[in-house]
């Protein structure tokens, strides 16, 4: 597989009015909301009150490549172009953004269908993945047909950036302040791209932690962002697939609010990725390649 760090200068998807034009991506029409308002009974100190509450939405999102359905994931109906691009890259469906020729979401009564057109070379090997599946909200590896597909070994990441504890502290504050959907619903994860000295540059939210990270990686690809300039902070545990997705994208530093798994640590060691867990306030635990984290 092509070194993902080398793909950042490839042509990226840009706005276009022609569905089949190379490099075209079409914005969502905004007809679906990321959350909804419901009537609830709230019990507080023995008192029952009828109130309204904001609830996060999740809808089936089907990714269709060159007319062939590949996967259905449950996701928050927001930033779906980013999600489709990021998923295609981190799952190895394409090797670089230039192999995605068009992306267009379509609302359906049952959910949302995102149609992608990819190069014939990449589409020719897609059926061999045998991954026509339905993915749950928290799904990471569901639908993989073999152990080789489930546990992949990305190439080593690049040099990456050096991160200070002050960067991590500021990033946590910015992430909390900018989680708009979670502040309303309390039900979604976030993945943020942080550049030391600049702060939080991109943030994506979703009910699924993998989806949020794929959305973030998708916007990094669209904006041709150098993976050596920043790091990722996520509001979830650092499971194997979170490390795998970052490594596939050429990201050298992943910080997580919660704990990693053993498999995630081993993959981080293998790929050269710095993995920090329990990032909370002034503390964190570094599980691999600590040379990218400064103490101050």
PDB file of C-alpha atoms in Angstrom:
ATOM      1  CA  UNK A   1       0.000   0.000   0.000  1.00  0.00           C
ATOM      2  CA  UNK A   2       1.208   3.525  -0.789  1.00  0.00           C
ATOM      3  CA  UNK A   3       2.654   5.357   2.209  1.00  0.00           C
ATOM      4  CA  UNK A   4      -0.315   7.445   3.429  1.00  0.00           C
ATOM      5  CA  UNK A   5       1.976  10.282   4.397  1.00  0.00           C
ATOM      6  CA  UNK A   6       2.826  10.641   0.720  1.00  0.00           C
ATOM      7  CA  UNK A   7      -0.788  11.015  -0.377  1.00  0.00           C
ATOM      8  CA  UNK A   8      -1.458  14.369   1.246  1.00  0.00           C
ATOM      9  CA  UNK A   9      -0.355  16.319  -1.833  1.00  0.00           C
ATOM     10  CA  UNK A  10      -2.540  14.322  -4.199  1.00  0.00           C
ATOM     11  CA  UNK A  11      -5.495  16.048  -5.900  1.00  0.00           C
ATOM     12  CA  UNK A  12      -8.357  16.222  -3.435  1.00  0.00           C
ATOM     13  CA  UNK A  13     -12.099  16.392  -3.781  1.00  0.00           C
ATOM     14  CA  UNK A  14     -13.302  19.887  -4.498  1.00  0.00           C
ATOM     15  CA  UNK A  15     -16.763  21.390  -4.965  1.00  0.00           C
ATOM     16  CA  UNK A  16     -18.233  20.731  -8.374  1.00  0.00           C
ATOM     17  CA  UNK A  17     -21.583  20.830 -10.095  1.00  0.00           C
ATOM     18  CA  UNK A  18     -21.146  17.702 -12.209  1.00  0.00           C
ATOM     19  CA  UNK A  19     -21.735  14.428 -10.394  1.00  0.00           C
ATOM     20  CA  UNK A  20     -19.360  12.398 -12.537  1.00  0.00           C
ATOM     21  CA  UNK A  21     -16.632  15.003 -12.941  1.00  0.00           C
ATOM     22  CA  UNK A  22     -13.248  13.797 -11.662  1.00  0.00           C
ATOM     23  CA  UNK A  23     -12.553  15.217  -8.242  1.00  0.00           C
ATOM     24  CA  UNK A  24     -16.129  16.369  -7.639  1.00  0.00           C
ATOM     25  CA  UNK A  25     -17.812  16.262  -4.279  1.00  0.00           C
ATOM     26  CA  UNK A  26     -21.356  17.377  -3.640  1.00  0.00           C
ATOM     27  CA  UNK A  27     -22.471  18.886  -0.300  1.00  0.00           C
ATOM     28  CA  UNK A  28     -25.329  17.404   1.655  1.00  0.00           C
ATOM     29  CA  UNK A  29     -28.713  19.014   1.189  1.00  0.00           C
ATOM     30  CA  UNK A  30     -29.160  19.518   4.923  1.00  0.00           C
ATOM     31  CA  UNK A  31     -32.560  17.828   5.072  1.00  0.00           C
ATOM     32  CA  UNK A  32     -31.565  15.529   7.938  1.00  0.00           C
ATOM     33  CA  UNK A  33     -30.692  16.789  11.389  1.00  0.00           C
ATOM     34  CA  UNK A  34     -27.935  15.558  13.684  1.00  0.00           C
ATOM     35  CA  UNK A  35     -30.350  15.599  16.634  1.00  0.00           C
ATOM     36  CA  UNK A  36     -34.044  15.820  17.439  1.00  0.00           C
ATOM     37  CA  UNK A  37     -36.247  17.124  20.234  1.00  0.00           C
ATOM     38  CA  UNK A  38     -38.392  14.702  22.235  1.00  0.00           C
ATOM     39  CA  UNK A  39     -40.766  15.000  25.186  1.00  0.00           C
ATOM     40  CA  UNK A  40     -39.526  13.275  28.330  1.00  0.00           C
ATOM     41  CA  UNK A  41     -40.444  12.787  31.968  1.00  0.00           C
ATOM     42  CA  UNK A  42     -37.606  13.974  34.168  1.00  0.00           C
ATOM     43  CA  UNK A  43     -37.279  12.720  37.746  1.00  0.00           C
ATOM     44  CA  UNK A  44     -35.263  14.955  40.061  1.00  0.00           C
ATOM     45  CA  UNK A  45     -35.291  14.781  43.863  1.00  0.00           C
ATOM     46  CA  UNK A  46     -38.556  12.869  43.822  1.00  0.00           C
ATOM     47  CA  UNK A  47     -40.285  15.395  41.547  1.00  0.00           C
ATOM     48  CA  UNK A  48     -41.550  14.440  38.082  1.00  0.00           C
ATOM     49  CA  UNK A  49     -41.651  17.097  35.370  1.00  0.00           C
ATOM     50  CA  UNK A  50     -42.501  16.955  31.666  1.00  0.00           C
ATOM     51  CA  UNK A  51     -39.797  18.595  29.590  1.00  0.00           C
ATOM     52  CA  UNK A  52     -38.166  18.516  26.172  1.00  0.00           C
ATOM     53  CA  UNK A  53     -34.781  16.921  25.571  1.00  0.00           C
ATOM     54  CA  UNK A  54     -32.321  16.843  22.671  1.00  0.00           C
ATOM     55  CA  UNK A  55     -31.462  13.356  21.391  1.00  0.00           C
ATOM     56  CA  UNK A  56     -28.683  12.483  18.959  1.00  0.00           C
ATOM     57  CA  UNK A  57     -29.761  10.938  15.669  1.00  0.00           C
ATOM     58  CA  UNK A  58     -28.288   7.830  14.099  1.00  0.00           C
ATOM     59  CA  UNK A  59     -29.336   6.645  10.669  1.00  0.00           C
ATOM     60  CA  UNK A  60     -28.255   3.840   8.345  1.00  0.00           C
ATOM     61  CA  UNK A  61     -25.658   5.201   5.934  1.00  0.00           C
ATOM     62  CA  UNK A  62     -24.948   2.996   2.913  1.00  0.00           C
ATOM     63  CA  UNK A  63     -21.668   3.414   1.036  1.00  0.00           C
ATOM     64  CA  UNK A  64     -22.058   2.406  -2.601  1.00  0.00           C
ATOM     65  CA  UNK A  65     -18.966   2.135  -4.803  1.00  0.00           C
ATOM     66  CA  UNK A  66     -19.443   2.376  -8.585  1.00  0.00           C
ATOM     67  CA  UNK A  67     -23.049   1.284  -8.165  1.00  0.00           C
ATOM     68  CA  UNK A  68     -22.279  -1.704  -5.919  1.00  0.00           C
ATOM     69  CA  UNK A  69     -23.366  -1.578  -2.232  1.00  0.00           C
ATOM     70  CA  UNK A  70     -20.447  -2.280   0.083  1.00  0.00           C
ATOM     71  CA  UNK A  71     -21.318  -1.382   3.683  1.00  0.00           C
ATOM     72  CA  UNK A  72     -24.111   0.095   5.793  1.00  0.00           C
ATOM     73  CA  UNK A  73     -23.041   1.900   8.937  1.00  0.00           C
ATOM     74  CA  UNK A  74     -25.112   3.574  11.639  1.00  0.00           C
ATOM     75  CA  UNK A  75     -23.889   7.149  11.858  1.00  0.00           C
ATOM     76  CA  UNK A  76     -24.845  10.713  12.705  1.00  0.00           C
ATOM     77  CA  UNK A  77     -26.157  12.272   9.452  1.00  0.00           C
ATOM     78  CA  UNK A  78     -23.579  15.038   9.367  1.00  0.00           C
ATOM     79  CA  UNK A  79     -20.331  15.485   7.375  1.00  0.00           C
ATOM     80  CA  UNK A  80     -21.071  12.352   5.382  1.00  0.00           C
ATOM     81  CA  UNK A  81     -18.755  13.279   2.511  1.00  0.00           C
ATOM     82  CA  UNK A  82     -15.917  13.420   5.025  1.00  0.00           C
ATOM     83  CA  UNK A  83     -17.035  10.097   6.466  1.00  0.00           C
ATOM     84  CA  UNK A  84     -17.123   8.395   3.065  1.00  0.00           C
ATOM     85  CA  UNK A  85     -13.679   9.699   2.109  1.00  0.00           C
ATOM     86  CA  UNK A  86     -12.117   8.818   5.461  1.00  0.00           C
ATOM     87  CA  UNK A  87     -13.675   5.348   5.556  1.00  0.00           C
ATOM     88  CA  UNK A  88     -12.479   4.636   2.016  1.00  0.00           C
ATOM     89  CA  UNK A  89      -8.918   5.608   2.961  1.00  0.00           C
ATOM     90  CA  UNK A  90      -8.667   3.922   6.353  1.00  0.00           C
ATOM     91  CA  UNK A  91     -10.275   0.699   5.147  1.00  0.00           C
ATOM     92  CA  UNK A  92      -7.879   0.454   2.205  1.00  0.00           C
ATOM     93  CA  UNK A  93     -10.598   0.749  -0.427  1.00  0.00           C
ATOM     94  CA  UNK A  94      -8.531   3.513  -2.023  1.00  0.00           C
ATOM     95  CA  UNK A  95      -4.893   4.332  -1.478  1.00  0.00           C
ATOM     96  CA  UNK A  96      -5.132   8.099  -1.922  1.00  0.00           C
ATOM     97  CA  UNK A  97      -7.861  10.768  -2.276  1.00  0.00           C
ATOM     98  CA  UNK A  98      -7.108  11.071  -5.991  1.00  0.00           C
ATOM     99  CA  UNK A  99      -8.644   7.599  -6.506  1.00  0.00           C
ATOM    100  CA  UNK A 100     -12.037   8.937  -5.346  1.00  0.00           C
ATOM    101  CA  UNK A 101     -13.581  10.576  -8.386  1.00  0.00           C
ATOM    102  CA  UNK A 102     -16.973  11.645  -7.021  1.00  0.00           C
ATOM    103  CA  UNK A 103     -19.032  11.541  -3.829  1.00  0.00           C
ATOM    104  CA  UNK A 104     -22.758  12.266  -3.620  1.00  0.00           C
ATOM    105  CA  UNK A 105     -25.189  11.561  -0.750  1.00  0.00           C
ATOM    106  CA  UNK A 106     -28.828  10.718  -1.486  1.00  0.00           C
ATOM    107  CA  UNK A 107     -31.612  10.743   1.073  1.00  0.00           C
ATOM    108  CA  UNK A 108     -33.770   7.630   1.149  1.00  0.00           C
ATOM    109  CA  UNK A 109     -36.783   6.837   3.303  1.00  0.00           C
ATOM    110  CA  UNK A 110     -34.754   4.183   5.158  1.00  0.00           C
ATOM    111  CA  UNK A 111     -31.593   6.254   5.556  1.00  0.00           C
ATOM    112  CA  UNK A 112     -28.880   7.877   3.441  1.00  0.00           C
ATOM    113  CA  UNK A 113     -27.040   6.391   0.486  1.00  0.00           C
ATOM    114  CA  UNK A 114     -23.620   7.826  -0.289  1.00  0.00           C
ATOM    115  CA  UNK A 115     -22.563   7.018  -3.836  1.00  0.00           C
ATOM    116  CA  UNK A 116     -18.860   7.065  -4.558  1.00  0.00           C
ATOM    117  CA  UNK A 117     -17.141   6.652  -7.877  1.00  0.00           C
ATOM    118  CA  UNK A 118     -13.612   5.327  -7.583  1.00  0.00           C
ATOM    119  CA  UNK A 119     -11.035   4.411 -10.196  1.00  0.00           C
ATOM    120  CA  UNK A 120     -11.603   1.164 -12.041  1.00  0.00           C
ATOM    121  CA  UNK A 121      -8.275  -0.161 -10.763  1.00  0.00           C
ATOM    122  CA  UNK A 122      -9.405   0.133  -7.142  1.00  0.00           C
ATOM    123  CA  UNK A 123     -12.944  -1.015  -7.848  1.00  0.00           C
ATOM    124  CA  UNK A 124     -11.609  -4.174  -9.493  1.00  0.00           C
ATOM    125  CA  UNK A 125     -10.152  -5.376  -6.186  1.00  0.00           C
ATOM    126  CA  UNK A 126     -13.073  -4.258  -4.002  1.00  0.00           C
ATOM    127  CA  UNK A 127     -15.225  -7.419  -4.320  1.00  0.00           C
ATOM    128  CA  UNK A 128     -12.313  -9.502  -3.009  1.00  0.00           C
ATOM    129  CA  UNK A 129     -12.691  -7.845   0.372  1.00  0.00           C
ATOM    130  CA  UNK A 130     -15.962  -9.721   0.877  1.00  0.00           C
ATOM    131  CA  UNK A 131     -17.196  -7.034   3.186  1.00  0.00           C
ATOM    132  CA  UNK A 132     -20.807  -6.451   2.261  1.00  0.00           C
ATOM    133  CA  UNK A 133     -22.135  -5.913   5.755  1.00  0.00           C
ATOM    134  CA  UNK A 134     -24.162  -3.916   8.189  1.00  0.00           C
ATOM    135  CA  UNK A 135     -22.087  -2.132  10.817  1.00  0.00           C
ATOM    136  CA  UNK A 136     -23.374  -1.209  14.239  1.00  0.00           C
ATOM    137  CA  UNK A 137     -22.786   2.211  15.738  1.00  0.00           C
ATOM    138  CA  UNK A 138     -19.748   1.001  17.687  1.00  0.00           C
ATOM    139  CA  UNK A 139     -18.563  -1.340  14.980  1.00  0.00           C
ATOM    140  CA  UNK A 140     -14.874  -1.566  14.227  1.00  0.00           C
ATOM    141  CA  UNK A 141     -14.100  -4.916  12.634  1.00  0.00           C
ATOM    142  CA  UNK A 142     -17.550  -6.367  12.064  1.00  0.00           C
ATOM    143  CA  UNK A 143     -17.947  -7.984   8.678  1.00  0.00           C
ATOM    144  CA  UNK A 144     -14.314  -8.857   8.067  1.00  0.00           C
ATOM    145  CA  UNK A 145     -14.265 -12.272   6.435  1.00  0.00           C
ATOM    146  CA  UNK A 146     -10.776 -13.382   7.506  1.00  0.00           C
ATOM    147  CA  UNK A 147      -8.291 -12.760  10.304  1.00  0.00           C
ATOM    148  CA  UNK A 148      -5.964 -11.126   7.785  1.00  0.00           C
ATOM    149  CA  UNK A 149      -8.672  -8.585   6.957  1.00  0.00           C
ATOM    150  CA  UNK A 150      -9.482  -7.973  10.619  1.00  0.00           C
ATOM    151  CA  UNK A 151      -5.938  -7.371  11.859  1.00  0.00           C
ATOM    152  CA  UNK A 152      -4.060  -5.322   9.291  1.00  0.00           C
ATOM    153  CA  UNK A 153      -0.542  -3.921   9.509  1.00  0.00           C
ATOM    154  CA  UNK A 154      -0.220  -0.371   8.152  1.00  0.00           C
ATOM    155  CA  UNK A 155       3.176   1.027   7.156  1.00  0.00           C
ATOM    156  CA  UNK A 156       5.157   3.006   9.713  1.00  0.00           C
ATOM    157  CA  UNK A 157       4.087   6.598  10.203  1.00  0.00           C
ATOM    158  CA  UNK A 158       6.269   9.610   9.426  1.00  0.00           C
ATOM    159  CA  UNK A 159       8.179  11.845  11.794  1.00  0.00           C
ATOM    160  CA  UNK A 160       5.028  13.491  13.120  1.00  0.00           C
ATOM    161  CA  UNK A 161       4.959  16.509  15.404  1.00  0.00           C
ATOM    162  CA  UNK A 162       6.215  17.139  18.920  1.00  0.00           C
ATOM    163  CA  UNK A 163       3.421  17.749  21.437  1.00  0.00           C
ATOM    164  CA  UNK A 164       3.725  19.352  24.858  1.00  0.00           C
ATOM    165  CA  UNK A 165       1.565  18.724  27.907  1.00  0.00           C
ATOM    166  CA  UNK A 166       0.443  22.342  27.541  1.00  0.00           C
ATOM    167  CA  UNK A 167      -0.789  21.483  24.021  1.00  0.00           C
ATOM    168  CA  UNK A 168      -2.754  18.542  25.421  1.00  0.00           C
ATOM    169  CA  UNK A 169      -4.315  20.652  28.173  1.00  0.00           C
ATOM    170  CA  UNK A 170      -5.428  23.358  25.760  1.00  0.00           C
ATOM    171  CA  UNK A 171      -6.718  20.770  23.299  1.00  0.00           C
ATOM    172  CA  UNK A 172      -8.971  19.214  25.943  1.00  0.00           C
ATOM    173  CA  UNK A 173     -10.463  22.601  26.800  1.00  0.00           C
ATOM    174  CA  UNK A 174     -11.062  23.489  23.143  1.00  0.00           C
ATOM    175  CA  UNK A 175     -12.578  20.104  22.367  1.00  0.00           C
ATOM    176  CA  UNK A 176     -15.083  20.374  25.218  1.00  0.00           C
ATOM    177  CA  UNK A 177     -16.044  23.892  24.179  1.00  0.00           C
ATOM    178  CA  UNK A 178     -16.600  22.963  20.526  1.00  0.00           C
ATOM    179  CA  UNK A 179     -18.554  19.715  20.856  1.00  0.00           C
ATOM    180  CA  UNK A 180     -21.805  21.327  19.767  1.00  0.00           C
ATOM    181  CA  UNK A 181     -23.861  18.159  19.290  1.00  0.00           C
ATOM    182  CA  UNK A 182     -22.587  16.523  22.440  1.00  0.00           C
ATOM    183  CA  UNK A 183     -23.317  19.635  24.479  1.00  0.00           C
ATOM    184  CA  UNK A 184     -26.959  19.272  23.431  1.00  0.00           C
ATOM    185  CA  UNK A 185     -27.317  15.494  23.588  1.00  0.00           C
ATOM    186  CA  UNK A 186     -24.476  14.061  25.686  1.00  0.00           C
ATOM    187  CA  UNK A 187     -24.411  11.102  23.298  1.00  0.00           C
ATOM    188  CA  UNK A 188     -21.714  11.574  20.667  1.00  0.00           C
ATOM    189  CA  UNK A 189     -17.966  11.097  20.358  1.00  0.00           C
ATOM    190  CA  UNK A 190     -15.568  13.587  18.833  1.00  0.00           C
ATOM    191  CA  UNK A 191     -12.250  13.435  17.007  1.00  0.00           C
ATOM    192  CA  UNK A 192     -10.185  16.604  16.739  1.00  0.00           C
ATOM    193  CA  UNK A 193      -7.131  17.662  14.752  1.00  0.00           C
ATOM    194  CA  UNK A 194      -4.824  19.763  16.903  1.00  0.00           C
ATOM    195  CA  UNK A 195      -1.846  21.743  15.618  1.00  0.00           C
ATOM    196  CA  UNK A 196       0.625  22.751  18.351  1.00  0.00           C
ATOM    197  CA  UNK A 197       0.766  26.533  18.561  1.00  0.00           C
ATOM    198  CA  UNK A 198      -2.539  26.921  16.675  1.00  0.00           C
ATOM    199  CA  UNK A 199      -4.895  24.746  18.664  1.00  0.00           C
ATOM    200  CA  UNK A 200      -7.962  22.902  17.401  1.00  0.00           C
ATOM    201  CA  UNK A 201      -8.259  23.159  13.606  1.00  0.00           C
ATOM    202  CA  UNK A 202     -10.869  20.508  12.727  1.00  0.00           C
ATOM    203  CA  UNK A 203     -13.446  18.638  14.810  1.00  0.00           C
ATOM    204  CA  UNK A 204     -15.953  15.995  13.775  1.00  0.00           C
ATOM    205  CA  UNK A 205     -18.691  14.391  15.892  1.00  0.00           C
ATOM    206  CA  UNK A 206     -20.605  11.133  15.541  1.00  0.00           C
ATOM    207  CA  UNK A 207     -22.442   8.583  17.652  1.00  0.00           C
ATOM    208  CA  UNK A 208     -19.718   6.103  16.656  1.00  0.00           C
ATOM    209  CA  UNK A 209     -16.125   6.774  17.677  1.00  0.00           C
ATOM    210  CA  UNK A 210     -14.792   5.134  14.493  1.00  0.00           C
ATOM    211  CA  UNK A 211     -17.135   7.258  12.389  1.00  0.00           C
ATOM    212  CA  UNK A 212     -15.958  10.464  14.072  1.00  0.00           C
ATOM    213  CA  UNK A 213     -12.343   9.550  13.331  1.00  0.00           C
ATOM    214  CA  UNK A 214     -13.129   8.624   9.720  1.00  0.00           C
ATOM    215  CA  UNK A 215     -14.885  11.984   9.297  1.00  0.00           C
ATOM    216  CA  UNK A 216     -11.833  13.771  10.659  1.00  0.00           C
ATOM    217  CA  UNK A 217      -9.463  11.857   8.383  1.00  0.00           C
ATOM    218  CA  UNK A 218     -11.778  12.660   5.476  1.00  0.00           C
ATOM    219  CA  UNK A 219     -11.585  16.410   6.076  1.00  0.00           C
ATOM    220  CA  UNK A 220      -7.798  16.187   6.444  1.00  0.00           C
ATOM    221  CA  UNK A 221      -7.679  14.541   3.009  1.00  0.00           C
ATOM    222  CA  UNK A 222     -10.008  17.146   1.466  1.00  0.00           C
ATOM    223  CA  UNK A 223      -7.927  20.025   2.812  1.00  0.00           C
ATOM    224  CA  UNK A 224      -4.605  18.380   1.913  1.00  0.00           C
ATOM    225  CA  UNK A 225      -3.435  18.744   5.508  1.00  0.00           C
ATOM    226  CA  UNK A 226       0.079  17.541   6.278  1.00  0.00           C
ATOM    227  CA  UNK A 227      -0.077  14.725   8.806  1.00  0.00           C
ATOM    228  CA  UNK A 228       3.240  15.877  10.267  1.00  0.00           C
ATOM    229  CA  UNK A 229       1.760  19.170  11.492  1.00  0.00           C
ATOM    230  CA  UNK A 230      -0.598  17.966  14.223  1.00  0.00           C
ATOM    231  CA  UNK A 231      -2.116  15.194  16.296  1.00  0.00           C
ATOM    232  CA  UNK A 232      -5.500  13.598  16.961  1.00  0.00           C
ATOM    233  CA  UNK A 233      -7.455  13.795  20.213  1.00  0.00           C
ATOM    234  CA  UNK A 234     -10.477  11.511  20.644  1.00  0.00           C
ATOM    235  CA  UNK A 235     -13.163  11.324  23.331  1.00  0.00           C
ATOM    236  CA  UNK A 236     -13.132   7.548  23.542  1.00  0.00           C
ATOM    237  CA  UNK A 237     -10.945   4.587  24.309  1.00  0.00           C
ATOM    238  CA  UNK A 238      -8.036   3.916  21.980  1.00  0.00           C
ATOM    239  CA  UNK A 239      -9.011   0.561  20.547  1.00  0.00           C
ATOM    240  CA  UNK A 240      -7.040  -1.278  17.865  1.00  0.00           C
ATOM    241  CA  UNK A 241      -9.064   0.102  14.992  1.00  0.00           C
ATOM    242  CA  UNK A 242      -8.603   3.698  16.160  1.00  0.00           C
ATOM    243  CA  UNK A 243      -4.823   3.221  16.064  1.00  0.00           C
ATOM    244  CA  UNK A 244      -5.080   1.380  12.739  1.00  0.00           C
ATOM    245  CA  UNK A 245      -7.076   4.205  11.134  1.00  0.00           C
ATOM    246  CA  UNK A 246      -4.600   6.839  12.322  1.00  0.00           C
ATOM    247  CA  UNK A 247      -1.635   4.801  11.108  1.00  0.00           C
ATOM    248  CA  UNK A 248      -3.282   4.199   7.717  1.00  0.00           C
ATOM    249  CA  UNK A 249      -3.705   7.980   7.416  1.00  0.00           C
ATOM    250  CA  UNK A 250      -0.068   8.646   8.333  1.00  0.00           C
ATOM    251  CA  UNK A 251      -0.908  10.299  11.676  1.00  0.00           C
ATOM    252  CA  UNK A 252       1.925   9.947  14.187  1.00  0.00           C
ATOM    253  CA  UNK A 253       0.246  10.904  17.495  1.00  0.00           C
ATOM    254  CA  UNK A 254      -3.083   9.724  18.904  1.00  0.00           C
ATOM    255  CA  UNK A 255      -4.302  10.967  22.285  1.00  0.00           C
ATOM    256  CA  UNK A 256      -7.385   9.435  23.898  1.00  0.00           C
ATOM    257  CA  UNK A 257      -9.458  10.471  26.886  1.00  0.00           C
ATOM    258  CA  UNK A 258      -9.844   6.836  27.933  1.00  0.00           C
ATOM    259  CA  UNK A 259      -7.687   3.703  27.932  1.00  0.00           C
ATOM    260  CA  UNK A 260      -6.126   1.760  25.060  1.00  0.00           C
ATOM    261  CA  UNK A 261      -6.288  -1.985  24.503  1.00  0.00           C
ATOM    262  CA  UNK A 262      -3.305  -4.318  24.390  1.00  0.00           C
ATOM    263  CA  UNK A 263      -3.714  -4.884  20.673  1.00  0.00           C
ATOM    264  CA  UNK A 264      -3.821  -1.115  20.115  1.00  0.00           C
ATOM    265  CA  UNK A 265      -0.573  -0.654  22.049  1.00  0.00           C
ATOM    266  CA  UNK A 266       1.172  -3.385  20.057  1.00  0.00           C
ATOM    267  CA  UNK A 267       0.064  -1.859  16.754  1.00  0.00           C
ATOM    268  CA  UNK A 268       1.205   1.598  17.884  1.00  0.00           C
ATOM    269  CA  UNK A 269       4.627   0.173  18.758  1.00  0.00           C
ATOM    270  CA  UNK A 270       4.809  -1.594  15.393  1.00  0.00           C
ATOM    271  CA  UNK A 271       3.863   1.447  13.303  1.00  0.00           C
ATOM    272  CA  UNK A 272       5.881   4.047  15.213  1.00  0.00           C
ATOM    273  CA  UNK A 273       2.779   5.894  16.424  1.00  0.00           C
ATOM    274  CA  UNK A 274       2.772   7.710  19.762  1.00  0.00           C
ATOM    275  CA  UNK A 275      -0.241   6.549  21.764  1.00  0.00           C
ATOM    276  CA  UNK A 276      -1.348   8.445  24.871  1.00  0.00           C
ATOM    277  CA  UNK A 277      -4.305   7.383  26.992  1.00  0.00           C
ATOM    278  CA  UNK A 278      -6.124   8.719  30.048  1.00  0.00           C
ATOM    279  CA  UNK A 279      -5.530  12.263  28.779  1.00  0.00           C
ATOM    280  CA  UNK A 280      -7.285  14.160  31.521  1.00  0.00           C
ATOM    281  CA  UNK A 281      -6.257  17.584  32.751  1.00  0.00           C
ATOM    282  CA  UNK A 282      -2.615  17.588  33.750  1.00  0.00           C
ATOM    283  CA  UNK A 283      -2.070  13.848  33.396  1.00  0.00           C
ATOM    284  CA  UNK A 284      -1.762  11.194  30.723  1.00  0.00           C
ATOM    285  CA  UNK A 285      -0.189   7.778  30.187  1.00  0.00           C
ATOM    286  CA  UNK A 286       2.104   7.240  27.191  1.00  0.00           C
ATOM    287  CA  UNK A 287       2.077   3.663  25.888  1.00  0.00           C
ATOM    288  CA  UNK A 288       4.360   3.907  22.862  1.00  0.00           C
ATOM    289  CA  UNK A 289       7.052   6.096  21.324  1.00  0.00           C
ATOM    290  CA  UNK A 290       7.120   8.812  24.014  1.00  0.00           C
ATOM    291  CA  UNK A 291       9.721  10.918  22.144  1.00  0.00           C
ATOM    292  CA  UNK A 292       6.935  13.039  20.605  1.00  0.00           C
ATOM    293  CA  UNK A 293       5.599  14.211  23.985  1.00  0.00           C
ATOM    294  CA  UNK A 294       7.333  16.936  25.973  1.00  0.00           C
ATOM    295  CA  UNK A 295       6.856  17.067  29.728  1.00  0.00           C
ATOM    296  CA  UNK A 296       5.997  20.762  29.865  1.00  0.00           C
TER     297      UNK A 296
END
